[in-house]
Tab-separated table of C-alpha atoms and ligand atoms in Angstrom:
chain	number	residue	atom	x	y	z
A	896	MET	CA	12.371	-101.329	46.679
A	897	THR	CA	9.942	-102.540	44.028
A	898	SER	CA	12.492	-102.496	41.201
A	899	GLY	CA	14.366	-105.434	42.722
A	900	LEU	CA	11.221	-107.350	43.544
A	901	ALA	CA	9.787	-107.813	40.059
A	902	SER	CA	8.949	-111.497	39.686
A	903	LYS	CA	10.936	-113.374	37.110
A	904	PRO	CA	10.038	-116.421	35.093
A	905	HIS	CA	11.803	-119.543	36.384
A	906	HIS	CA	12.669	-122.393	34.091
A	907	SER	CA	12.111	-125.913	35.262
A	908	PHE	CA	14.212	-127.669	37.854
A	909	GLN	CA	16.870	-130.135	36.737
A	910	THR	CA	19.064	-132.456	38.755
A	911	ASP	CA	21.060	-135.633	38.434
A	912	ASP	CA	20.359	-136.458	42.101
A	913	PRO	CA	17.036	-138.355	42.466
A	914	ALA	CA	16.975	-137.537	46.210
A	915	LEU	CA	16.414	-133.891	45.316
A	916	GLU	CA	13.300	-134.505	43.173
A	917	PRO	CA	10.744	-134.764	46.024
A	918	ILE	CA	12.411	-131.820	47.776
A	919	ALA	CA	12.108	-129.720	44.645
A	920	THR	CA	8.422	-130.594	44.412
A	921	LYS	CA	7.904	-129.283	47.947
A	922	VAL	CA	9.966	-126.130	47.399
A	923	LEU	CA	8.142	-125.311	44.176
A	924	ALA	CA	4.826	-125.748	46.008
A	925	GLY	CA	6.012	-123.596	48.922
A	926	GLU	CA	5.818	-126.521	51.367
A	927	ARG	CA	7.942	-126.890	54.471
A	928	LEU	CA	10.955	-129.239	54.390
A	929	ASN	CA	11.589	-131.817	57.129
A	930	PHE	CA	14.650	-133.281	58.869
A	931	ASP	CA	15.283	-135.925	56.196
A	932	ASP	CA	15.038	-133.297	53.456
A	933	GLY	CA	17.668	-131.250	55.278
A	934	VAL	CA	19.997	-134.240	55.495
A	935	ALA	CA	19.481	-135.018	51.789
A	936	LEU	CA	20.289	-131.400	50.868
A	937	CYS	CA	23.475	-131.604	52.937
A	938	ARG	CA	24.512	-134.867	51.278
A	939	SER	CA	23.672	-134.058	47.681
A	940	GLY	CA	26.562	-133.759	45.260
A	941	ASP	CA	24.449	-131.592	42.968
A	942	ILE	CA	25.258	-128.259	44.558
A	943	LEU	CA	23.935	-126.373	41.555
A	944	ALA	CA	20.499	-127.926	41.990
A	945	VAL	CA	20.533	-127.206	45.732
A	946	GLY	CA	21.588	-123.639	44.963
A	947	TRP	CA	18.954	-123.276	42.250
A	948	LEU	CA	16.231	-124.131	44.752
A	949	ALA	CA	17.651	-121.799	47.385
A	950	ASN	CA	17.933	-119.033	44.839
A	951	LEU	CA	14.317	-119.557	43.822
A	952	VAL	CA	13.195	-119.043	47.418
A	953	ARG	CA	15.542	-116.086	47.836
A	954	GLU	CA	14.177	-114.380	44.740
A	955	ARG	CA	10.585	-115.079	45.794
A	956	MET	CA	11.286	-113.207	49.019
A	957	HIS	CA	13.644	-110.452	47.900
A	958	GLY	CA	13.787	-110.367	44.111
A	959	ASP	CA	17.180	-109.023	43.121
A	960	LEU	CA	17.720	-106.943	46.239
A	961	ALA	CA	20.888	-107.622	48.226
A	962	TYR	CA	21.228	-105.971	51.601
A	963	PHE	CA	24.282	-104.515	53.295
A	964	ASN	CA	24.865	-102.031	56.064
A	965	VAL	CA	27.446	-99.578	57.321
A	966	ASN	CA	28.405	-100.858	60.721
A	967	ARG	CA	31.232	-100.969	63.187
A	968	HIS	CA	32.187	-103.810	65.488
A	969	ILE	CA	33.267	-103.013	69.038
A	970	ASN	CA	34.726	-105.753	71.247
A	971	PRO	CA	35.102	-104.099	74.669
A	972	THR	CA	37.181	-106.875	76.247
A	973	ASN	CA	38.834	-110.158	75.347
A	974	VAL	CA	38.950	-111.346	78.962
A	975	CYS	CA	36.693	-114.368	79.279
A	976	VAL	CA	35.915	-116.866	82.009
A	977	ALA	CA	34.966	-119.500	79.454
A	978	SER	CA	37.648	-121.460	77.623
A	979	CYS	CA	35.798	-122.499	74.504
A	980	ARG	CA	37.912	-124.702	72.286
A	981	LEU	CA	36.436	-123.026	69.215
A	982	CYS	CA	37.696	-119.581	70.166
A	983	ALA	CA	41.015	-117.820	69.555
A	984	PHE	CA	39.843	-114.454	70.851
A	985	GLY	CA	39.177	-114.966	74.570
A	986	ARG	CA	41.962	-114.753	77.178
A	987	LYS	CA	42.045	-115.636	80.838
A	988	LYS	CA	42.326	-112.760	83.299
A	989	GLY	CA	46.003	-112.066	84.019
A	990	GLU	CA	47.319	-113.370	80.669
A	991	ALA	CA	49.757	-111.125	78.841
A	992	ASP	CA	47.696	-110.011	75.852
A	993	THR	CA	44.393	-109.204	77.516
A	994	TYR	CA	42.644	-105.901	76.999
A	995	THR	CA	39.601	-104.177	78.430
A	996	MET	CA	38.514	-100.828	77.090
A	997	ALA	CA	37.910	-97.985	79.507
A	998	LEU	CA	34.485	-96.497	78.782
A	999	GLU	CA	35.990	-93.315	77.300
A	1000	GLU	CA	38.131	-95.473	75.033
A	1001	ALA	CA	35.164	-97.534	73.832
A	1002	TRP	CA	33.136	-94.394	73.119
A	1003	ALA	CA	36.044	-92.833	71.227
A	1004	THR	CA	36.752	-96.055	69.270
A	1005	ALA	CA	33.127	-96.118	68.166
A	1006	GLY	CA	33.516	-92.797	66.388
A	1007	GLU	CA	36.933	-93.434	64.899
A	1008	GLY	CA	38.372	-94.220	61.545
A	1009	TYR	CA	35.434	-94.220	59.197
A	1010	ILE	CA	34.233	-91.621	56.762
A	1011	ASP	CA	30.712	-92.903	56.104
A	1012	ALA	CA	28.224	-92.397	58.908
A	1013	VAL	CA	27.821	-95.728	60.670
A	1014	THR	CA	24.229	-96.881	61.265
A	1015	GLU	CA	24.986	-99.789	63.610
A	1016	PHE	CA	27.348	-100.651	66.449
A	1017	HIS	CA	27.779	-104.409	66.809
A	1018	ILE	CA	29.030	-105.011	70.354
A	1019	VAL	CA	30.184	-108.390	71.648
A	1020	GLY	CA	33.004	-109.433	73.933
A	1021	GLY	CA	34.370	-111.876	76.463
A	1022	LEU	CA	32.618	-112.951	79.659
A	1023	HIS	CA	34.704	-110.804	81.988
A	1024	PRO	CA	34.785	-112.044	85.592
A	1025	ASP	CA	34.991	-108.592	87.203
A	1026	LEU	CA	33.320	-105.991	85.005
A	1027	PRO	CA	30.017	-105.122	86.671
A	1028	PHE	CA	26.682	-105.103	84.867
A	1029	SER	CA	26.748	-101.310	85.174
A	1030	TYR	CA	29.898	-101.101	82.963
A	1031	PHE	CA	27.944	-102.502	80.038
A	1032	MET	CA	24.917	-100.321	80.663
A	1033	ASP	CA	27.137	-97.216	80.941
A	1034	LEU	CA	28.874	-98.248	77.733
A	1035	VAL	CA	25.554	-98.417	75.874
A	1036	ARG	CA	24.145	-95.262	77.455
A	1037	GLY	CA	27.297	-93.322	76.584
A	1038	LEU	CA	27.159	-94.505	72.972
A	1039	LYS	CA	23.512	-93.471	72.669
A	1040	GLU	CA	24.304	-90.026	74.073
A	1041	ARG	CA	27.170	-89.507	71.644
A	1042	TYR	CA	25.680	-91.219	68.572
A	1043	PRO	CA	21.900	-91.062	69.047
A	1044	LYS	CA	21.070	-92.153	65.480
A	1045	VAL	CA	23.136	-95.309	65.593
A	1046	HIS	CA	21.358	-98.622	66.261
A	1047	ILE	CA	22.963	-100.636	69.060
A	1048	LYS	CA	23.052	-104.369	68.362
A	1049	ALA	CA	24.671	-105.677	71.497
A	1050	PHE	CA	25.323	-108.797	73.563
A	1051	THR	CA	24.776	-112.382	72.473
A	1052	MET	CA	22.358	-114.637	74.358
A	1053	VAL	CA	25.444	-116.081	76.083
A	1054	GLU	CA	26.543	-112.661	77.347
A	1055	ILE	CA	23.002	-111.769	78.420
A	1056	ALA	CA	22.705	-114.945	80.517
A	1057	PHE	CA	26.164	-114.324	82.010
A	1058	LEU	CA	25.551	-110.629	82.761
A	1059	ALA	CA	22.208	-111.407	84.381
A	1060	LYS	CA	23.902	-113.920	86.663
A	1061	ARG	CA	26.692	-111.487	87.516
A	1062	GLY	CA	24.169	-108.739	88.227
A	1063	LYS	CA	22.152	-111.221	90.366
A	1064	MET	CA	18.996	-110.677	88.378
A	1065	THR	CA	16.725	-112.690	86.140
A	1066	ILE	CA	17.289	-112.643	82.404
A	1067	GLU	CA	14.088	-110.682	82.042
A	1068	GLU	CA	15.332	-107.998	84.448
A	1069	ALA	CA	18.659	-107.838	82.639
A	1070	LEU	CA	16.904	-107.434	79.293
A	1071	LEU	CA	14.697	-104.690	80.717
A	1072	GLN	CA	17.737	-102.772	81.931
A	1073	MET	CA	19.430	-103.249	78.580
A	1074	LYS	CA	16.389	-101.854	76.827
A	1075	GLU	CA	16.346	-98.867	79.146
A	1076	ALA	CA	20.049	-98.214	78.545
A	1077	GLY	CA	19.540	-98.206	74.761
A	1078	VAL	CA	20.193	-101.699	73.424
A	1079	ASP	CA	18.066	-101.972	70.266
A	1080	SER	CA	18.591	-105.577	69.173
A	1081	MET	CA	20.883	-108.567	69.624
A	1082	PRO	CA	23.448	-110.221	67.374
A	1083	GLY	CA	23.242	-113.935	66.662
A	1084	GLY	CA	26.450	-115.262	68.217
A	1085	GLY	CA	26.973	-117.999	70.764
A	1086	ALA	CA	24.512	-120.404	69.154
A	1087	GLU	CA	27.332	-122.545	67.687
A	1088	ILE	CA	25.671	-126.006	67.365
A	1089	PHE	CA	22.880	-126.729	69.826
A	1090	ALA	CA	23.476	-130.490	70.183
A	1091	ASP	CA	24.951	-131.310	73.623
A	1092	ARG	CA	27.555	-133.752	72.308
A	1093	VAL	CA	29.088	-131.067	70.085
A	1094	ARG	CA	28.735	-128.260	72.598
A	1095	HIS	CA	30.645	-130.294	75.187
A	1096	ILE	CA	33.581	-130.454	72.815
A	1097	ILE	CA	33.642	-126.958	71.309
A	1098	CYS	CA	32.195	-124.681	74.006
A	1099	ASP	CA	31.692	-126.604	77.208
A	1100	HIS	CA	31.533	-123.448	79.323
A	1101	LYS	CA	28.684	-121.727	77.527
A	1102	ILE	CA	24.984	-121.918	78.275
A	1103	ASP	CA	23.479	-124.974	76.617
A	1104	GLY	CA	21.484	-124.939	73.406
A	1105	GLY	CA	18.130	-124.931	75.184
A	1106	GLU	CA	19.135	-121.926	77.296
A	1107	TRP	CA	20.329	-120.042	74.220
A	1108	LEU	CA	16.988	-120.624	72.524
A	1109	GLU	CA	14.966	-119.727	75.624
A	1110	THR	CA	16.927	-116.486	76.111
A	1111	ALA	CA	16.230	-115.572	72.489
A	1112	ARG	CA	12.576	-116.445	72.921
A	1113	LEU	CA	12.324	-114.187	75.959
A	1114	ALA	CA	14.125	-111.327	74.211
A	1115	HIS	CA	11.730	-111.610	71.278
A	1116	LYS	CA	8.722	-111.639	73.589
A	1117	MET	CA	10.039	-108.419	75.131
A	1118	GLY	CA	10.116	-106.774	71.733
A	1119	PHE	CA	13.756	-107.234	70.721
A	1120	ARG	CA	14.738	-108.525	67.311
A	1121	SER	CA	17.796	-110.739	67.100
A	1122	ASN	CA	19.854	-112.784	64.678
A	1123	ALA	CA	20.873	-116.430	64.853
A	1124	THR	CA	24.124	-118.097	63.857
A	1125	MET	CA	25.382	-121.635	63.340
A	1126	LEU	CA	29.072	-122.490	63.572
A	1127	TYR	CA	29.929	-125.356	61.214
A	1128	GLY	CA	32.972	-127.186	59.930
A	1129	HIS	CA	34.377	-128.618	63.190
A	1130	VAL	CA	33.216	-131.784	64.991
A	1131	GLU	CA	29.530	-131.637	64.123
A	1132	GLU	CA	27.712	-134.150	61.917
A	1133	ILE	CA	25.267	-133.251	59.167
A	1134	GLU	CA	22.424	-134.338	61.484
A	1135	ASP	CA	23.577	-131.824	64.127
A	1136	ARG	CA	23.376	-129.003	61.598
A	1137	VAL	CA	19.889	-129.945	60.489
A	1138	ASP	CA	18.775	-130.309	64.107
A	1139	HIS	CA	20.174	-126.829	64.806
A	1140	LEU	CA	18.173	-125.340	61.943
A	1141	LEU	CA	14.956	-127.050	62.999
A	1142	ARG	CA	15.304	-125.840	66.585
A	1143	LEU	CA	15.720	-122.279	65.334
A	1144	ARG	CA	12.718	-122.673	63.032
A	1145	GLU	CA	10.585	-123.868	65.924
A	1146	VAL	CA	11.326	-120.797	68.072
A	1147	GLN	CA	10.794	-118.566	65.070
A	1148	ASP	CA	7.334	-120.096	64.491
A	1149	ASP	CA	6.509	-119.003	68.015
A	1150	THR	CA	8.086	-115.526	68.163
A	1151	GLY	CA	8.887	-114.246	64.663
A	1152	GLY	CA	11.727	-112.333	66.330
A	1153	PHE	CA	14.693	-113.603	64.308
A	1154	GLN	CA	15.664	-111.397	61.421
A	1155	THR	CA	18.662	-113.121	59.900
A	1156	PHE	CA	20.356	-116.483	59.896
A	1157	ILE	CA	24.147	-116.363	59.591
A	1158	PRO	CA	26.094	-119.579	59.047
A	1159	LEU	CA	29.648	-119.094	60.377
A	1160	SER	CA	32.470	-121.212	59.052
A	1161	PHE	CA	34.918	-122.417	61.687
A	1162	HIS	CA	38.427	-120.898	61.601
A	1163	PRO	CA	40.729	-123.321	63.440
A	1164	ASP	CA	44.012	-121.366	63.682
A	1165	ASN	CA	45.156	-120.519	67.211
A	1166	THR	CA	42.269	-122.451	68.765
A	1167	ALA	CA	42.405	-125.688	70.772
A	1168	LEU	CA	40.924	-127.339	67.656
A	1169	SER	CA	43.701	-126.202	65.328
A	1170	HIS	CA	44.133	-129.769	64.011
A	1171	ILE	CA	40.763	-129.514	62.219
A	1172	ASN	CA	40.821	-128.710	58.505
A	1173	LYS	CA	39.651	-125.317	57.314
A	1174	SER	CA	36.258	-125.053	55.660
A	1175	THR	CA	35.908	-125.402	51.895
A	1176	GLY	CA	33.957	-123.527	49.244
A	1177	MET	CA	31.427	-126.338	48.821
A	1178	LEU	CA	30.763	-126.508	52.543
A	1179	ASP	CA	30.347	-122.734	52.836
A	1180	ILE	CA	28.020	-122.354	49.871
A	1181	ARG	CA	25.955	-125.351	50.966
A	1182	GLN	CA	25.267	-123.923	54.433
A	1183	ILE	CA	23.871	-120.790	52.873
A	1184	ALA	CA	21.618	-122.726	50.502
A	1185	VAL	CA	20.436	-125.251	53.095
A	1186	GLY	CA	19.792	-122.429	55.583
A	1187	ARG	CA	17.606	-120.634	53.036
A	1188	LEU	CA	15.652	-123.780	52.228
A	1189	MET	CA	15.094	-125.058	55.776
A	1190	LEU	CA	14.451	-121.709	57.492
A	1191	ASP	CA	11.330	-120.816	55.562
A	1192	ASN	CA	10.239	-118.453	58.350
A	1193	PHE	CA	13.471	-116.426	58.497
A	1194	PRO	CA	13.297	-113.257	56.411
A	1195	HIS	CA	17.032	-113.050	55.715
A	1196	ILE	CA	20.086	-115.231	55.157
A	1197	LYS	CA	23.423	-113.507	55.586
A	1198	SER	CA	26.689	-114.568	54.016
A	1199	TYR	CA	29.130	-112.786	56.277
A	1200	TRP	CA	31.988	-111.700	54.017
A	1201	GLN	CA	34.497	-111.575	56.874
A	1202	MET	CA	33.958	-115.276	57.496
A	1203	VAL	CA	33.715	-116.746	54.037
A	1204	THR	CA	35.714	-114.119	52.063
A	1205	PRO	CA	34.181	-111.354	49.929
A	1206	GLN	CA	34.426	-113.638	46.888
A	1207	MET	CA	32.320	-116.393	48.454
A	1208	ALA	CA	29.866	-113.899	49.914
A	1209	GLN	CA	29.339	-112.539	46.417
A	1210	ILE	CA	28.691	-115.991	44.936
A	1211	SER	CA	26.343	-116.743	47.856
A	1212	LEU	CA	24.036	-114.027	46.558
A	1213	ARG	CA	23.103	-116.558	43.848
A	1214	PHE	CA	22.847	-119.499	46.288
A	1215	GLY	CA	20.250	-118.270	48.766
A	1216	ALA	CA	21.853	-115.325	50.583
A	1217	ASP	CA	20.295	-111.871	50.397
A	1218	ASP	CA	22.670	-110.055	52.769
A	1219	ILE	CA	26.464	-109.733	53.009
A	1220	ASP	CA	26.684	-107.765	56.299
A	1221	GLY	CA	28.551	-104.499	56.481
A	1222	THR	CA	31.682	-102.427	56.615
A	1223	VAL	CA	32.651	-103.839	60.052
A	1224	VAL	CA	35.783	-101.595	60.184
A	1225	GLU	CA	37.681	-103.603	62.773
A	1226	GLU	CA	37.273	-107.336	63.263
A	1227	LYS	CA	39.014	-109.319	65.998
A	1228	ILE	CA	37.294	-112.661	66.589
A	1229	TYR	CA	38.090	-114.373	63.255
A	1230	HIS	CA	41.337	-112.554	62.697
A	1231	ASP	CA	42.656	-113.986	65.946
A	1232	ALA	CA	41.615	-117.365	64.496
A	1233	GLY	CA	43.568	-116.895	61.283
A	1234	ALA	CA	41.117	-115.140	58.939
A	1235	THR	CA	42.973	-113.492	56.067
A	1236	THR	CA	40.114	-111.231	54.952
A	1237	PRO	CA	40.523	-107.460	55.343
A	1238	GLN	CA	39.428	-105.997	58.700
A	1239	GLY	CA	36.867	-103.750	57.068
A	1240	MET	CA	35.411	-102.756	53.713
A	1241	ARG	CA	34.225	-99.492	52.330
A	1242	ARG	CA	30.614	-98.934	51.420
A	1243	ALA	CA	31.630	-98.621	47.766
A	1244	ASP	CA	33.358	-102.038	47.876
A	1245	LEU	CA	30.196	-103.712	49.167
A	1246	ILE	CA	28.122	-102.048	46.470
A	1247	ARG	CA	30.548	-103.264	43.817
A	1248	LEU	CA	30.450	-106.862	45.077
A	1249	ILE	CA	26.659	-106.831	44.956
A	1250	THR	CA	26.362	-105.107	41.603
A	1251	GLU	CA	28.824	-107.459	39.953
A	1252	ALA	CA	26.740	-110.388	41.243
A	1253	GLY	CA	23.872	-108.949	39.196
A	1254	ARG	CA	21.937	-107.892	42.280
A	1255	VAL	CA	20.552	-104.541	43.357
A	1256	PRO	CA	22.370	-103.077	46.394
A	1257	PHE	CA	20.060	-101.990	49.187
A	1258	GLU	CA	21.610	-100.160	52.116
A	1259	ARG	CA	19.644	-101.169	55.186
A	1260	ASP	CA	19.714	-100.281	58.840
A	1261	THR	CA	19.799	-103.131	61.359
A	1262	LEU	CA	16.023	-103.594	61.062
A	1263	TYR	CA	16.202	-103.736	57.244
A	1264	ARG	CA	14.740	-100.281	56.671
A	1265	ALA	CA	16.092	-98.313	53.738
A	1266	VAL	CA	18.938	-95.916	54.506
A	1267	THR	CA	19.419	-92.851	52.340
A	1268	ARG	CA	22.548	-90.753	52.535
A	1269	SER	CA	23.594	-87.192	51.994
A	1270	GLU	CA	27.069	-85.871	52.762
A	1271	ASN	CA	28.202	-87.481	55.979
A	1272	THR	CA	24.827	-88.318	57.448
A	1273	PHE	CA	21.941	-90.690	56.792
A	1274	THR	CA	18.176	-91.018	57.103
A	1275	VAL	CA	16.287	-94.222	57.849
A	1276	ALA	CA	12.898	-94.792	56.194
A	1277	SER	CA	10.074	-95.096	58.707
B	2777	LIG	O1	29.465	-117.055	68.466
B	2777	LIG	C1	34.278	-117.599	67.461
B	2777	LIG	C2	32.116	-117.394	66.185
B	2777	LIG	C3	30.623	-115.834	66.765
B	2777	LIG	C4	35.482	-118.556	65.984
B	2777	LIG	O2	24.336	-111.099	64.334
B	2777	LIG	C5	34.251	-118.278	65.448
B	2777	LIG	O3	24.739	-109.844	62.609
B	2777	LIG	C6	34.879	-119.159	63.478
B	2777	LIG	O4	27.920	-114.128	65.994
B	2777	LIG	N1	36.086	-119.500	63.936
B	2777	LIG	C7	30.426	-114.366	67.028
B	2777	LIG	N2	33.943	-118.565	64.206
B	2777	LIG	C8	30.158	-113.588	65.737
B	2777	LIG	C9	28.724	-113.480	65.396
B	2777	LIG	C10	28.250	-112.555	64.338
B	2777	LIG	C11	29.104	-112.114	63.347
B	2777	LIG	C12	28.620	-111.233	62.379
B	2777	LIG	C13	27.329	-110.774	62.401
B	2777	LIG	C14	26.495	-111.215	63.403
B	2777	LIG	C15	25.095	-110.693	63.463
B	2777	LIG	C16	26.943	-112.116	64.369
B	2777	LIG	O5	31.854	-116.044	66.149
B	2777	LIG	C17	30.679	-116.748	67.915
B	2777	LIG	C18	31.271	-117.967	67.288
B	2777	LIG	O6	30.291	-118.753	66.694
B	2777	LIG	N3	33.529	-117.701	66.389
B	2777	LIG	N4	35.501	-118.115	67.242
B	2777	LIG	C19	36.437	-119.223	65.184
B	2777	LIG	N5	37.626	-119.576	65.646
């Protein structure tokens, strides 16, 4: 761990954008940035200067280390009562191409098709109108029985709120039952953009931004760690993005429960917003850098290779990101929305991406503890 953390000399900051000068002064002094700083960072044409600052913060926190994990995504069902315009994955009950995994099928899928021992199951799916709360608890319990060493990162704040309602219990009760069944932490999905105006357009049927944040707050207070995402590149304004980041930062000041911030670039194909242009390299790299600079209390910033391509994820490791996510194995949500990235990557591919970016690969478990491997098994540092 220490090898990647050696402090390096940093040469002085340079920019041709005067708006970045006062921001640089704050970043160099370790001071917190405000709303206007966030907007200026989003507007600046000097992406190299923005990236330089983000990289400075990233190296202060993690040196040259770049984290990845060996994980598998499981999406138990694509049946969903919501009809979010942003989504190409969900289907209404009764439509032709719906699927719902039987429990045995989900348990078998979890163990399939990968030679390296997986350390994390990432489980998210549609808001199914009929599946009982017990289906999800049995799913988790069965996975824990079969794969006791594997961390279960399951259910977004949106699913938790929905499942609690379906099970006629409070969110706290639902979280308690999830803990008992073996859920270890939560992924960061469903956050989208918190601002009401945007949410009404892209995901009118989801819990609102305040409810998402309060569910996360409660989960953290009950001892869960979770991630947080932001979906950008659709109908949001720069101000909505900065507002989103500040609302996350505020909860994090209170709970410290967020591990990683993951900006997600919108994929329009096959969604009700298919007229919107695809994201660009500048937009993607900027969200990483601005996330790193604004979220001074988040330990990690993830550039999710599935979303932004492996090439962009690699470059991001020099623009504020310290994590590129994992092997994934089978991805459905963005591939239904037109992503052309591979469905999964091998451990060796991730290591190569990181090494060629001049960083030191660090295989982590979901809680960022070191994973060491021998043969087809692994050990997590305590
Ligand atoms: O909340 C859905 C997004 C998210 C589209 O926590 C779309 O480690 C782009 O949250 N174009 C779910 N994005 C995925 C997610 C995630 C992914 C990887 C790691 C982690 C983590 C979390 O996917 C949704 C939504 O924001 N999404 N449809 C689309 N058409």
